[in-house]
mmCIF file of C-alpha atoms in Angstrom:
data_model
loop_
_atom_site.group_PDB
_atom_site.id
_atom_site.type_symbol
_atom_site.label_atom_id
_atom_site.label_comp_id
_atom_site.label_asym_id
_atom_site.label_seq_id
_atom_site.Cartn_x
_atom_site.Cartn_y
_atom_site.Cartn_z
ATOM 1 C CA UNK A 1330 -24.134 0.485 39.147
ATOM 2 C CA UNK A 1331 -20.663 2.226 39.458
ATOM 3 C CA UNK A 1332 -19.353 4.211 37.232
ATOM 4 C CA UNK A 1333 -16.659 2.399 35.624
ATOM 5 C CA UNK A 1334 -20.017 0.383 34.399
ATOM 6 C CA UNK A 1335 -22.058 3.409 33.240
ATOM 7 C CA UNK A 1336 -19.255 4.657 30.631
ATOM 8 C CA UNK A 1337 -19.243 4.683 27.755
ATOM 9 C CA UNK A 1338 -17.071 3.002 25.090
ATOM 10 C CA UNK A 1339 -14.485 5.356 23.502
ATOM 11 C CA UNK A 1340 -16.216 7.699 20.378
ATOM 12 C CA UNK A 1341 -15.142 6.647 17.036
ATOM 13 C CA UNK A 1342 -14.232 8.369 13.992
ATOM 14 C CA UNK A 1343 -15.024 5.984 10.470
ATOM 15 C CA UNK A 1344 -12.717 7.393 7.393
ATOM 16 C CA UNK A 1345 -13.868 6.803 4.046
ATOM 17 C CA UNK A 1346 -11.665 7.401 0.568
ATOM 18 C CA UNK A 1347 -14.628 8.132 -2.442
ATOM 19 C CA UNK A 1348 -13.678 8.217 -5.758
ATOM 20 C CA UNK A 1349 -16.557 7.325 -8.225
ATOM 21 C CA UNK A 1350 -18.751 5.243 -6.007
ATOM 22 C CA UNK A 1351 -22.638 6.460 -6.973
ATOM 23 C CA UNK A 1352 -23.219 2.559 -7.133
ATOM 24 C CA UNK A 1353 -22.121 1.649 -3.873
ATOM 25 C CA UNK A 1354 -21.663 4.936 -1.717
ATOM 26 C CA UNK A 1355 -25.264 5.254 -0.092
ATOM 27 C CA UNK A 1356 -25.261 1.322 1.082
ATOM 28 C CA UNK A 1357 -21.717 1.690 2.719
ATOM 29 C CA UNK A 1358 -22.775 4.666 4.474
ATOM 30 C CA UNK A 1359 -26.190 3.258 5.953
ATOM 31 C CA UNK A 1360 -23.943 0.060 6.938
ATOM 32 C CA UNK A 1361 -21.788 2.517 9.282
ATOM 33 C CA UNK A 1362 -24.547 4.855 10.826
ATOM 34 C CA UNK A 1363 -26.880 1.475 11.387
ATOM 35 C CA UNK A 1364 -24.380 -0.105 13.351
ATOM 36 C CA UNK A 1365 -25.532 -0.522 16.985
ATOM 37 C CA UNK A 1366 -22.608 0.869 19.068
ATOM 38 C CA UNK A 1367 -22.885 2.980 21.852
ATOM 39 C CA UNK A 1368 -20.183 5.482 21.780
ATOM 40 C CA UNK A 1369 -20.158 8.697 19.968
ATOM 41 C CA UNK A 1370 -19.595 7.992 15.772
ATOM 42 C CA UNK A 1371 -19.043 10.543 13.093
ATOM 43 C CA UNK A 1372 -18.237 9.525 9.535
ATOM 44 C CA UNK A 1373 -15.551 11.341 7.508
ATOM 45 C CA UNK A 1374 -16.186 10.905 3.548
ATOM 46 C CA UNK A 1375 -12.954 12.153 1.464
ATOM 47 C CA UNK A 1376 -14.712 13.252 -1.799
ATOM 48 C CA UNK A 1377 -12.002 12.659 -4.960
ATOM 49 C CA UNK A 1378 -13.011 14.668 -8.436
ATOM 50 C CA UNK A 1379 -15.482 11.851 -9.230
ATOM 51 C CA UNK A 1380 -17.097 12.316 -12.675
ATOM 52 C CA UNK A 1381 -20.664 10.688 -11.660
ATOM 53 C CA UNK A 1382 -22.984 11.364 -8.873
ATOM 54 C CA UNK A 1383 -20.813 10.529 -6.010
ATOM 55 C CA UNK A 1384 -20.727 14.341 -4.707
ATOM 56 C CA UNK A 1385 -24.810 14.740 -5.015
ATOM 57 C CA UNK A 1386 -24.966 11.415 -3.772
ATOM 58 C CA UNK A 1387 -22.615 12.456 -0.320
ATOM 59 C CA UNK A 1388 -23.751 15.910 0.186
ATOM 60 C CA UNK A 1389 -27.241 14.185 0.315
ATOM 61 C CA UNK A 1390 -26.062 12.059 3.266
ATOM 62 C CA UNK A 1391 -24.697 15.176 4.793
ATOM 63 C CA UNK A 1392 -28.395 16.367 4.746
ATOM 64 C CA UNK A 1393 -29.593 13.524 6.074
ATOM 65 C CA UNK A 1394 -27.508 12.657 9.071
ATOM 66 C CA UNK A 1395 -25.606 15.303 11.138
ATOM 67 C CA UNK A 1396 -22.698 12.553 11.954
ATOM 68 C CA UNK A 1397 -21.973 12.200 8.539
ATOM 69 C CA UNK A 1398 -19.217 14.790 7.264
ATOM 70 C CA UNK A 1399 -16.837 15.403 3.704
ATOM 71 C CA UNK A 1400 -13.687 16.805 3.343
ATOM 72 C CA UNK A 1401 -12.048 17.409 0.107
ATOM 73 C CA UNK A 1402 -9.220 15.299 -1.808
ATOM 74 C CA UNK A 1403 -8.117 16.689 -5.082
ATOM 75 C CA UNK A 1404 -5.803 14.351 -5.651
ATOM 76 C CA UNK A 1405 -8.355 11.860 -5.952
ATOM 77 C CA UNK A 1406 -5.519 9.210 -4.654
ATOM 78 C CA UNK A 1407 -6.477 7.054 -1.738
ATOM 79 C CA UNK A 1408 -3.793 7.041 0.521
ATOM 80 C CA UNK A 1409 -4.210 11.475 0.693
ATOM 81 C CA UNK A 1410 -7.899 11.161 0.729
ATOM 82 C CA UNK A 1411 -7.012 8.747 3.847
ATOM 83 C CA UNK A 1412 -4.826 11.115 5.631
ATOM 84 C CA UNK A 1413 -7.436 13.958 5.163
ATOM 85 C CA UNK A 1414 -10.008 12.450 6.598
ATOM 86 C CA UNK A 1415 -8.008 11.544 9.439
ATOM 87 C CA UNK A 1416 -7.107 15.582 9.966
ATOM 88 C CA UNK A 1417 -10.384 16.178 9.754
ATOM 89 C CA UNK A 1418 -11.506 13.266 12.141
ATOM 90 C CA UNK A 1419 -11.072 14.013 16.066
ATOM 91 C CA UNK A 1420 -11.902 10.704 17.627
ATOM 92 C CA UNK A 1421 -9.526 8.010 19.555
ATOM 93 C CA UNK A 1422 -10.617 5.154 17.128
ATOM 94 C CA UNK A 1423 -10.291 5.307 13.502
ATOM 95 C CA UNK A 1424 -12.165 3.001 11.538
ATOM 96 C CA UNK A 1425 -11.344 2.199 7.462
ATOM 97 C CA UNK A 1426 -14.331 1.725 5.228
ATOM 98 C CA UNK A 1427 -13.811 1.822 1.368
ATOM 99 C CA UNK A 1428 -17.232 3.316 -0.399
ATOM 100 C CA UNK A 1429 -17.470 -0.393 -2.040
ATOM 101 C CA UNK A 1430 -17.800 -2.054 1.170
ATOM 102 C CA UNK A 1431 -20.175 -2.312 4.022
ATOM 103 C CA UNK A 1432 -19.750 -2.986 7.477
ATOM 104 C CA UNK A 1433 -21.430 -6.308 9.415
ATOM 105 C CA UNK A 1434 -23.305 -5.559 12.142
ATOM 106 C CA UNK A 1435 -21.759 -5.388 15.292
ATOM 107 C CA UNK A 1436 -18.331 -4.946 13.270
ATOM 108 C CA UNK A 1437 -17.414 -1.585 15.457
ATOM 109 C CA UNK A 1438 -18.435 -2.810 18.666
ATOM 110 C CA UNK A 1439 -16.674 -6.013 18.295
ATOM 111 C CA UNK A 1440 -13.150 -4.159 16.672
ATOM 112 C CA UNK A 1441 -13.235 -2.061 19.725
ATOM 113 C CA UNK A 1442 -13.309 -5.145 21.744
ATOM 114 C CA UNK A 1443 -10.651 -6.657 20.285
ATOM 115 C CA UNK A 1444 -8.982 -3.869 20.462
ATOM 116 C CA UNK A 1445 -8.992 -3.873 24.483
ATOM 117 C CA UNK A 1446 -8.810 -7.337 24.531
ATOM 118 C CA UNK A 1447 -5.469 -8.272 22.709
ATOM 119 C CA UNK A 1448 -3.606 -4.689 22.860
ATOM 120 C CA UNK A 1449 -3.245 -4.122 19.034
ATOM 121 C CA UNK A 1450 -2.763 -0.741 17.317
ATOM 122 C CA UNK A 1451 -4.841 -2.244 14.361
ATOM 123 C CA UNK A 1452 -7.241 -4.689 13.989
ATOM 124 C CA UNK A 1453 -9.117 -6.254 10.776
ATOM 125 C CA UNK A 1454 -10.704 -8.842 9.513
ATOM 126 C CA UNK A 1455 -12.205 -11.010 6.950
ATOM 127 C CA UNK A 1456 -12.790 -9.518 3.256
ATOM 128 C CA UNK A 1457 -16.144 -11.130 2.519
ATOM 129 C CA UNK A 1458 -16.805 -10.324 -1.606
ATOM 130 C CA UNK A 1459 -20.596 -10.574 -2.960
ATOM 131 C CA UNK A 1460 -21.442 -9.836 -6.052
ATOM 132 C CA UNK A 1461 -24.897 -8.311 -7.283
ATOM 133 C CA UNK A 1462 -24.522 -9.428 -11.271
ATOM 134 C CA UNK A 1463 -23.258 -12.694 -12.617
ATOM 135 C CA UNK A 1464 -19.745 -11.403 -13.137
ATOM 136 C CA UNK A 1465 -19.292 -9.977 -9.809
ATOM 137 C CA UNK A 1466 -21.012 -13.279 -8.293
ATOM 138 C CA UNK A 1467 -17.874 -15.082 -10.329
ATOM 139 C CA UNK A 1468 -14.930 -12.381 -9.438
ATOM 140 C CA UNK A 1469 -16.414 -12.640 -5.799
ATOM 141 C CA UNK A 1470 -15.689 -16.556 -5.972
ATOM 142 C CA UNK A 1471 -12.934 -16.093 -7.392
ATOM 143 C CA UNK A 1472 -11.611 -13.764 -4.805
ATOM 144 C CA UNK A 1473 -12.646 -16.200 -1.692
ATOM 145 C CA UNK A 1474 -11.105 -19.164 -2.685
ATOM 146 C CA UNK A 1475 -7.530 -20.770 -2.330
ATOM 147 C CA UNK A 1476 -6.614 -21.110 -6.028
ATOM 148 C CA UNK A 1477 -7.572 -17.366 -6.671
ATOM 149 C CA UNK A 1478 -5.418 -15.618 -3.574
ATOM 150 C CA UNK A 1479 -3.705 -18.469 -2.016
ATOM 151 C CA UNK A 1480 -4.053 -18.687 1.930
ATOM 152 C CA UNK A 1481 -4.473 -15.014 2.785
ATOM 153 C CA UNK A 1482 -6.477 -15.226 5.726
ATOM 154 C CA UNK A 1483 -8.586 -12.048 5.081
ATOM 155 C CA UNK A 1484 -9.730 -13.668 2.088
ATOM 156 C CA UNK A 1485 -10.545 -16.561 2.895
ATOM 157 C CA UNK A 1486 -10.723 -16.645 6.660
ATOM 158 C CA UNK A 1487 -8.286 -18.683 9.380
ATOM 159 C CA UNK A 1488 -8.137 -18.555 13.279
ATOM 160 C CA UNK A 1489 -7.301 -15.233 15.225
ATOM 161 C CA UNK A 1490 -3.726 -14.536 15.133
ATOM 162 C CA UNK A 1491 -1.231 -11.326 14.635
ATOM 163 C CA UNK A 1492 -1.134 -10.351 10.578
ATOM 164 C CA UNK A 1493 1.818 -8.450 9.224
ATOM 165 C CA UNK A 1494 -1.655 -6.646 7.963
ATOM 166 C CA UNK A 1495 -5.296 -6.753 7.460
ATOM 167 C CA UNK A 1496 -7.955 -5.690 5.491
ATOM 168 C CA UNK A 1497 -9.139 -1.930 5.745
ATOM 169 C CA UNK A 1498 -8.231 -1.585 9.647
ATOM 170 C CA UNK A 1499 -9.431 -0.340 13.052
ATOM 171 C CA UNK A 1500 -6.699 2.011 14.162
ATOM 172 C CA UNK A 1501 -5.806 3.212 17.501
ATOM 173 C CA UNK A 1502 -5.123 7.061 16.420
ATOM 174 C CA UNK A 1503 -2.287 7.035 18.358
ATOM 175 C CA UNK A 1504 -0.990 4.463 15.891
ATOM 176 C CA UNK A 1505 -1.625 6.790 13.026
ATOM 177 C CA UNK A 1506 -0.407 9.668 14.433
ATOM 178 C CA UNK A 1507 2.439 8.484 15.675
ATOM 179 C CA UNK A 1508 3.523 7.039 12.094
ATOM 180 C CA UNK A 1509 2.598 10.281 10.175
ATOM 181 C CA UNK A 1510 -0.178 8.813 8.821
ATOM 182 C CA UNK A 1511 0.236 7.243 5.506
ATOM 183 C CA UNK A 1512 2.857 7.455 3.157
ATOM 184 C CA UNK A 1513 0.992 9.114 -0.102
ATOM 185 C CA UNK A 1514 3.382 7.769 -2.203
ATOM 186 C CA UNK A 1515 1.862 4.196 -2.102
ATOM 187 C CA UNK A 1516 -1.121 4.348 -4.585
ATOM 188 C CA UNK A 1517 -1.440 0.859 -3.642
ATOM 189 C CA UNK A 1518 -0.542 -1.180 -1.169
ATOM 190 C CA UNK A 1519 -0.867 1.747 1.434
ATOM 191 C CA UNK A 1520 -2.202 -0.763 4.257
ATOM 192 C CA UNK A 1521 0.815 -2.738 3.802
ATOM 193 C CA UNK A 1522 3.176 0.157 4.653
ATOM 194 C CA UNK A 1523 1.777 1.961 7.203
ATOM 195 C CA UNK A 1524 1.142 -1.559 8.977
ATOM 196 C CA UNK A 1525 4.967 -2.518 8.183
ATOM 197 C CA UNK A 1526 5.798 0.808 10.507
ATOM 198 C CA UNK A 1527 3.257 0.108 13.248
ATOM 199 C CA UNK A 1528 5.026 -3.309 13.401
ATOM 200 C CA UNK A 1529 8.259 -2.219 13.545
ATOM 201 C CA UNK A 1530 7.736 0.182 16.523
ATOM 202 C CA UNK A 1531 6.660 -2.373 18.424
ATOM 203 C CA UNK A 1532 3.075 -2.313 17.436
ATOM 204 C CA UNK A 1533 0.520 -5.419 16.981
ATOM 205 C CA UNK A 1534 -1.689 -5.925 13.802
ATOM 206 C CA UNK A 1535 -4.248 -8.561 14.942
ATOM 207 C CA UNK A 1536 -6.480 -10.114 12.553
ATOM 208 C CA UNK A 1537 -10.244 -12.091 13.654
ATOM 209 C CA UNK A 1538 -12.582 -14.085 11.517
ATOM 210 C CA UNK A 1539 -15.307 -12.153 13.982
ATOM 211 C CA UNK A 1540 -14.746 -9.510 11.860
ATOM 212 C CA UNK A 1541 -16.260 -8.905 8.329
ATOM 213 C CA UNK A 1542 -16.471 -6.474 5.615
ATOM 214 C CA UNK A 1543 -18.694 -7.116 2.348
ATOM 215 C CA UNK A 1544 -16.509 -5.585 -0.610
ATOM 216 C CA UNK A 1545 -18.464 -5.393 -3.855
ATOM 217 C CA UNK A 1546 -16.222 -6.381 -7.085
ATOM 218 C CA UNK A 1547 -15.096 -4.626 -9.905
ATOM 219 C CA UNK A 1548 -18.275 -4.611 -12.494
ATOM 220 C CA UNK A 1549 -16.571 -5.375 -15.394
ATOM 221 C CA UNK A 1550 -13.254 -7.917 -16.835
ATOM 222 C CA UNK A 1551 -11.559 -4.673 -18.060
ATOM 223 C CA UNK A 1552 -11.680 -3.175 -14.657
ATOM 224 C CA UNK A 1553 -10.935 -6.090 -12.337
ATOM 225 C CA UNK A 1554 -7.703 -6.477 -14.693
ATOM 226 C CA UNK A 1555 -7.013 -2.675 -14.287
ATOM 227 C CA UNK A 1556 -7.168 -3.662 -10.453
ATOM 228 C CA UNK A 1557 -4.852 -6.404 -10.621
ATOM 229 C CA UNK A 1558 -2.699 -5.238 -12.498
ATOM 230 C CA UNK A 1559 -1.905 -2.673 -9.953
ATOM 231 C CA UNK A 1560 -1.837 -5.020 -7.190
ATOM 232 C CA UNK A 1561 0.979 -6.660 -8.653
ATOM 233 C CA UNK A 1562 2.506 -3.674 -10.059
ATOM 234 C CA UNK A 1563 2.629 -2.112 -6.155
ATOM 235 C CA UNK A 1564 3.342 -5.280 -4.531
ATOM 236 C CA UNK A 1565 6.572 -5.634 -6.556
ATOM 237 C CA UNK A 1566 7.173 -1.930 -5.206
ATOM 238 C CA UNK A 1567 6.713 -3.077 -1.524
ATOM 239 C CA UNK A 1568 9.048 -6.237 -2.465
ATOM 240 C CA UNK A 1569 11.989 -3.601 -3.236
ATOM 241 C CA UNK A 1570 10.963 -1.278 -0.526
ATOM 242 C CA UNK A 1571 11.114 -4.064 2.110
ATOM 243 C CA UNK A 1572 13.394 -7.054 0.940
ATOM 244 C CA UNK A 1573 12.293 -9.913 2.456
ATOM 245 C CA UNK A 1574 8.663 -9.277 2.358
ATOM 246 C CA UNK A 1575 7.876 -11.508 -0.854
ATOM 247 C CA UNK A 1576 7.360 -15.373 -0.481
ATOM 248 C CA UNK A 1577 6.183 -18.015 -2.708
ATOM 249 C CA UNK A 1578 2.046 -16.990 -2.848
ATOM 250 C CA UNK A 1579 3.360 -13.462 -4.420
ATOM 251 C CA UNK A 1580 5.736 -15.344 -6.881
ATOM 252 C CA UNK A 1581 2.788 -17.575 -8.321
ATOM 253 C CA UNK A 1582 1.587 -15.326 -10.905
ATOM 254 C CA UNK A 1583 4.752 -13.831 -12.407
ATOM 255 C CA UNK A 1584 6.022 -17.385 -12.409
ATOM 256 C CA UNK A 1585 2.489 -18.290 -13.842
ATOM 257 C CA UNK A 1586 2.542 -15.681 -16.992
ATOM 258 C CA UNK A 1587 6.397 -16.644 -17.567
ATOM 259 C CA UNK A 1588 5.552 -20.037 -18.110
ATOM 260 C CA UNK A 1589 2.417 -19.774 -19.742
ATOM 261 C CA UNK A 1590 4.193 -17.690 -22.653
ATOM 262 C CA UNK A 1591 7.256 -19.770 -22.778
ATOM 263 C CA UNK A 1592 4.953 -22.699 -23.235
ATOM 264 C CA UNK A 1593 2.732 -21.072 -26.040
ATOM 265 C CA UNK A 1594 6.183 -19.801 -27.596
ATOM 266 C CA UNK A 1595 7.504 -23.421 -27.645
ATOM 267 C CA UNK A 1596 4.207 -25.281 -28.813
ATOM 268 C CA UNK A 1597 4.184 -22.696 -31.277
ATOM 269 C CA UNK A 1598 8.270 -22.923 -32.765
ATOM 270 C CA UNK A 1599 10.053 -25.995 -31.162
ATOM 271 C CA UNK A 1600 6.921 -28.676 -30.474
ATOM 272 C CA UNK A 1601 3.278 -29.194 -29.463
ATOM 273 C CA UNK A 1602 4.436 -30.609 -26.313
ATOM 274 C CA UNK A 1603 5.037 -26.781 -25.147
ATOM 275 C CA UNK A 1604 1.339 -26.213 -24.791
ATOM 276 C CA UNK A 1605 0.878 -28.714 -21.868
ATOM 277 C CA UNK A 1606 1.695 -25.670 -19.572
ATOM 278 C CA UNK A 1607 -0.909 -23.335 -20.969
ATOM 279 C CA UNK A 1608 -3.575 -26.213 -21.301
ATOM 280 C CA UNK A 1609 -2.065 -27.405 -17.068
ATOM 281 C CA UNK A 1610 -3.267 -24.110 -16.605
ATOM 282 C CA UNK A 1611 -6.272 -23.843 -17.891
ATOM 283 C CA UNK A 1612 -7.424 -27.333 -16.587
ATOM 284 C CA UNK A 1613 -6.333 -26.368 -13.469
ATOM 285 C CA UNK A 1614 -8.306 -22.888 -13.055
ATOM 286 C CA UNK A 1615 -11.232 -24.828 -14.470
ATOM 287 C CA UNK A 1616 -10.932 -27.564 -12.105
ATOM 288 C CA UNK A 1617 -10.573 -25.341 -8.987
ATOM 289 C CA UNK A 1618 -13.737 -22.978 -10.043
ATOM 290 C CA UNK A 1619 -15.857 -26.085 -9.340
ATOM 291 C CA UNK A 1620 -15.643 -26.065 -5.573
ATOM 292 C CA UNK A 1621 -15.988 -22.287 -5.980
ATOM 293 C CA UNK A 1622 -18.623 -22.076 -7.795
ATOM 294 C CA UNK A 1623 -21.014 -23.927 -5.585
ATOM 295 C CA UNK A 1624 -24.347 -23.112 -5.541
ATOM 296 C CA UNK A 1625 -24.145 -19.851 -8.042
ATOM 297 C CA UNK A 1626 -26.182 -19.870 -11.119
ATOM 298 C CA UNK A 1627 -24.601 -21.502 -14.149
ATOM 299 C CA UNK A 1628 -23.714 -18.175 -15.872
ATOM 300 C CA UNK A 1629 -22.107 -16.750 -12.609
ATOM 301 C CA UNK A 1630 -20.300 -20.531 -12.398
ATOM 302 C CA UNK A 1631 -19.454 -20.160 -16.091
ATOM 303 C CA UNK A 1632 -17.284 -17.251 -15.775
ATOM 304 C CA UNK A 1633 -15.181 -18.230 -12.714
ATOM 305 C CA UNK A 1634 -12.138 -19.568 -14.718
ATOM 306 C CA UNK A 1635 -11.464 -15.867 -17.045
ATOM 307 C CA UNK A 1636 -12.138 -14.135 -13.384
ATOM 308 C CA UNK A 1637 -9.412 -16.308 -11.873
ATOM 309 C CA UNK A 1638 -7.302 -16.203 -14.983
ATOM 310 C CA UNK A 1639 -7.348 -12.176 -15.279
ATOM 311 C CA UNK A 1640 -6.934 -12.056 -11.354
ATOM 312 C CA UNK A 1641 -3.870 -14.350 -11.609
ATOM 313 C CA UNK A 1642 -2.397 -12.743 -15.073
ATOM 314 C CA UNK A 1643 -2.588 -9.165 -14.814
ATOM 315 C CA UNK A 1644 -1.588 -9.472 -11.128
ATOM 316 C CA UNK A 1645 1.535 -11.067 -12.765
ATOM 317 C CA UNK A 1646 2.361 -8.951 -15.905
ATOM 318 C CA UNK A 1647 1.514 -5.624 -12.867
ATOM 319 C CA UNK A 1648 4.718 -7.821 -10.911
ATOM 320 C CA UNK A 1649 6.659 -8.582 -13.674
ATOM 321 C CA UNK A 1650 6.555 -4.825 -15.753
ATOM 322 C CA UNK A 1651 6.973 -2.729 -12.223
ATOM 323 C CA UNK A 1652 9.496 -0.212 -13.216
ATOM 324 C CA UNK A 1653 12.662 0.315 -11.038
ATOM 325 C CA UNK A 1654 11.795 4.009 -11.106
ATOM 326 C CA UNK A 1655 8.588 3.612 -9.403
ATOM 327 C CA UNK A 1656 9.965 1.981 -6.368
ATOM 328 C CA UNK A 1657 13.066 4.252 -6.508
ATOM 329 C CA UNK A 1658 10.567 7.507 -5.852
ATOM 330 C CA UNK A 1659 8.561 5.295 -2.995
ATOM 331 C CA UNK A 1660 11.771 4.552 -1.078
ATOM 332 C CA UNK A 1661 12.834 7.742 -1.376
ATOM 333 C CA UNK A 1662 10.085 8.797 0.043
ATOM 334 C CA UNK A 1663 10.574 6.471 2.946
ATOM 335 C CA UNK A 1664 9.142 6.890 6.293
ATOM 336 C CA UNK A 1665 10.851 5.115 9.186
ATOM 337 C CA UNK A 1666 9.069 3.861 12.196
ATOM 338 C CA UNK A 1667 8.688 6.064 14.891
ATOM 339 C CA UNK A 1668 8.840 4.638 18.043
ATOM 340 C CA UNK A 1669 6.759 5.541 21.216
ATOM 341 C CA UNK A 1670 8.006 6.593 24.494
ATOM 342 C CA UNK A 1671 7.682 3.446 26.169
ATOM 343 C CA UNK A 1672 9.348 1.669 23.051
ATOM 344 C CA UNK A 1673 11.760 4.314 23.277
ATOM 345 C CA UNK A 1674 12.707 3.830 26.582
#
């Protein structure tokens, strides 16, 4: 056997951002040290000022597995908690894990692969959400079919193919350190950006169905509309950061909540006929969390159309009440693409 045979694949460094996560933290964790890959692995945990056991809960894991490390993030936002780990990290390939999600096996092997195989600076895959109560079991229908996100492909899977980006992310860290990192402006939307530069220096975001992540939902309808809403509130920031970047699936929901209150405004002043848009609506939701709800337990099933409807309003109220000012501070704080020597040149 010659030598080129006998090495080993390159050692990788696995970033994760923690704010309150006691539920979730331990599972994510085990998913990432049980993964069978034979290079070296350490795991950076970026500990925000969590208010429940996530520190006891991490330092534990220090105990219990030398490979397993935590760096601080007072901030408690993501995107710094991100870039911390990444100081802290030393290895040539970074992986993103949330401390909601866990890892498939074979998901680090196989990112590795592809990223050999196809030359991107970041790949990512398929957001695959499972719930553990009936409401999750609903949101996590909701959030894998077409009538909750549309045809984003890391939702609800598609062929290999470049992304503008993709869930979470296995970076090259030449990629990331190259960029800066990422901008800590961008509560939200963070991947977005930072895969918006590594695009424009030249650099390939490749998405595969080979790879999956299991994300656990928000536990609760107040929370998963807390969520949206600041989906739509940052993507409406990243539409006046980057013109050009919205298309119709974005537009949906604002457009949605527009007409659903003009309709309710009209049945309720000019005629009845108004409320044919809000009752469209909600035959619509109800008609497409059929299919979605297939094989879940009535309850679960029961609960799919106010998951999709709170997904698809507050995602549009977050779009529609983005102030100016917030996107005004993000682009100030713009970061342009840095381009490589061989882009460079």
């Amino acid at each position: 056997m010659n030598a080129k045979s006998e090495a080993l694949p390159p050692a990788v460094s696995v970033i994760m951002p923690v704010l309150n996560e006691e539920r979730h933290l331990r599972e994510a964790v085990h998913a990432i040290l049980r993964q069978e890959y034979a290079g070296e692995m350490e795991v950076v945990v970026a500990l925000g000022p969590s208010t429940d056991r996530t520190d006891e809960i991490a330092a534990e894991l220090v105990r219990e597995d030398a490979r397993v490390h935590t760096v601080p993030n007072p901030t408690g936002r993501t995107p710094a908690a991100l870039n911390a780990a990444i100081k802290a990290s030393r290895h040539p390939i970074v992986v993103r894990v949330d401390g909601h999600a866990a890892l498939s096996p074979g998901y680090i092997t196989t990112a590795v692969r592809l990223l050999e195989e196809t030359g991107a600076m970041n790949v990512g895959g398929i957001m695959h959400a499972e719930g553990q109560s009936d409401w999750e079991h609903a949101v996590a229908a909701a959030m894998t079919s077409r009538i909750g996100v549309g045809n984003a492909a890391f939702h609800t899977g598609g062929a290999p193919q470049q992304a503008e980006t993709v869930y979470l992310g296995v970076f090259r860290r030449e990629a990331l350190e190259q960029q800066g990192g990422y901008n800590e402006e961008f509560i939200r939307a963070q991947d977005w950006e930072l895969n918006f530069r590594i695009r424009e220096a030249g650099g390939l975001i490749w998405f595969s169905p080979e790879l999956k992540v299991s994300y656990r939902p928000r536990p609760s309808l107040k929370a998963l509309a807390k969520q949206y809403k600041d989906y739509g509130r940052w993507r409406h920031v990243v539409a006046r950061y980057h013109e050009g970047s919205i298309n119709l699936r974005y537009l949906a929901p604002p457009t949605a909540v527009c007409a659903i209150a003009a309709g309710i405004v009209a049945g309720a002043v000019l005629t009845p006929w108004g409320f044919v848009i809000p009752g469209g609506y909600l035959a619509a939701i109800v008609a497409g969390s059929v299919p979605a709800g297939k094989g879940l337990p009535l309850k679960a099933r029961l609960q799919i159309p106010l998951a999709l409807a709170t997904m698809h309003m507050s995602w549009g109220w977050g779009f529609l009440t983005s102030p100016r000012s917030l996107a005004k501070r993000v682009i100030a704080s713009r970061r342009p693409a840095v381009l490589g020597e061989t882009q460079e040149a």
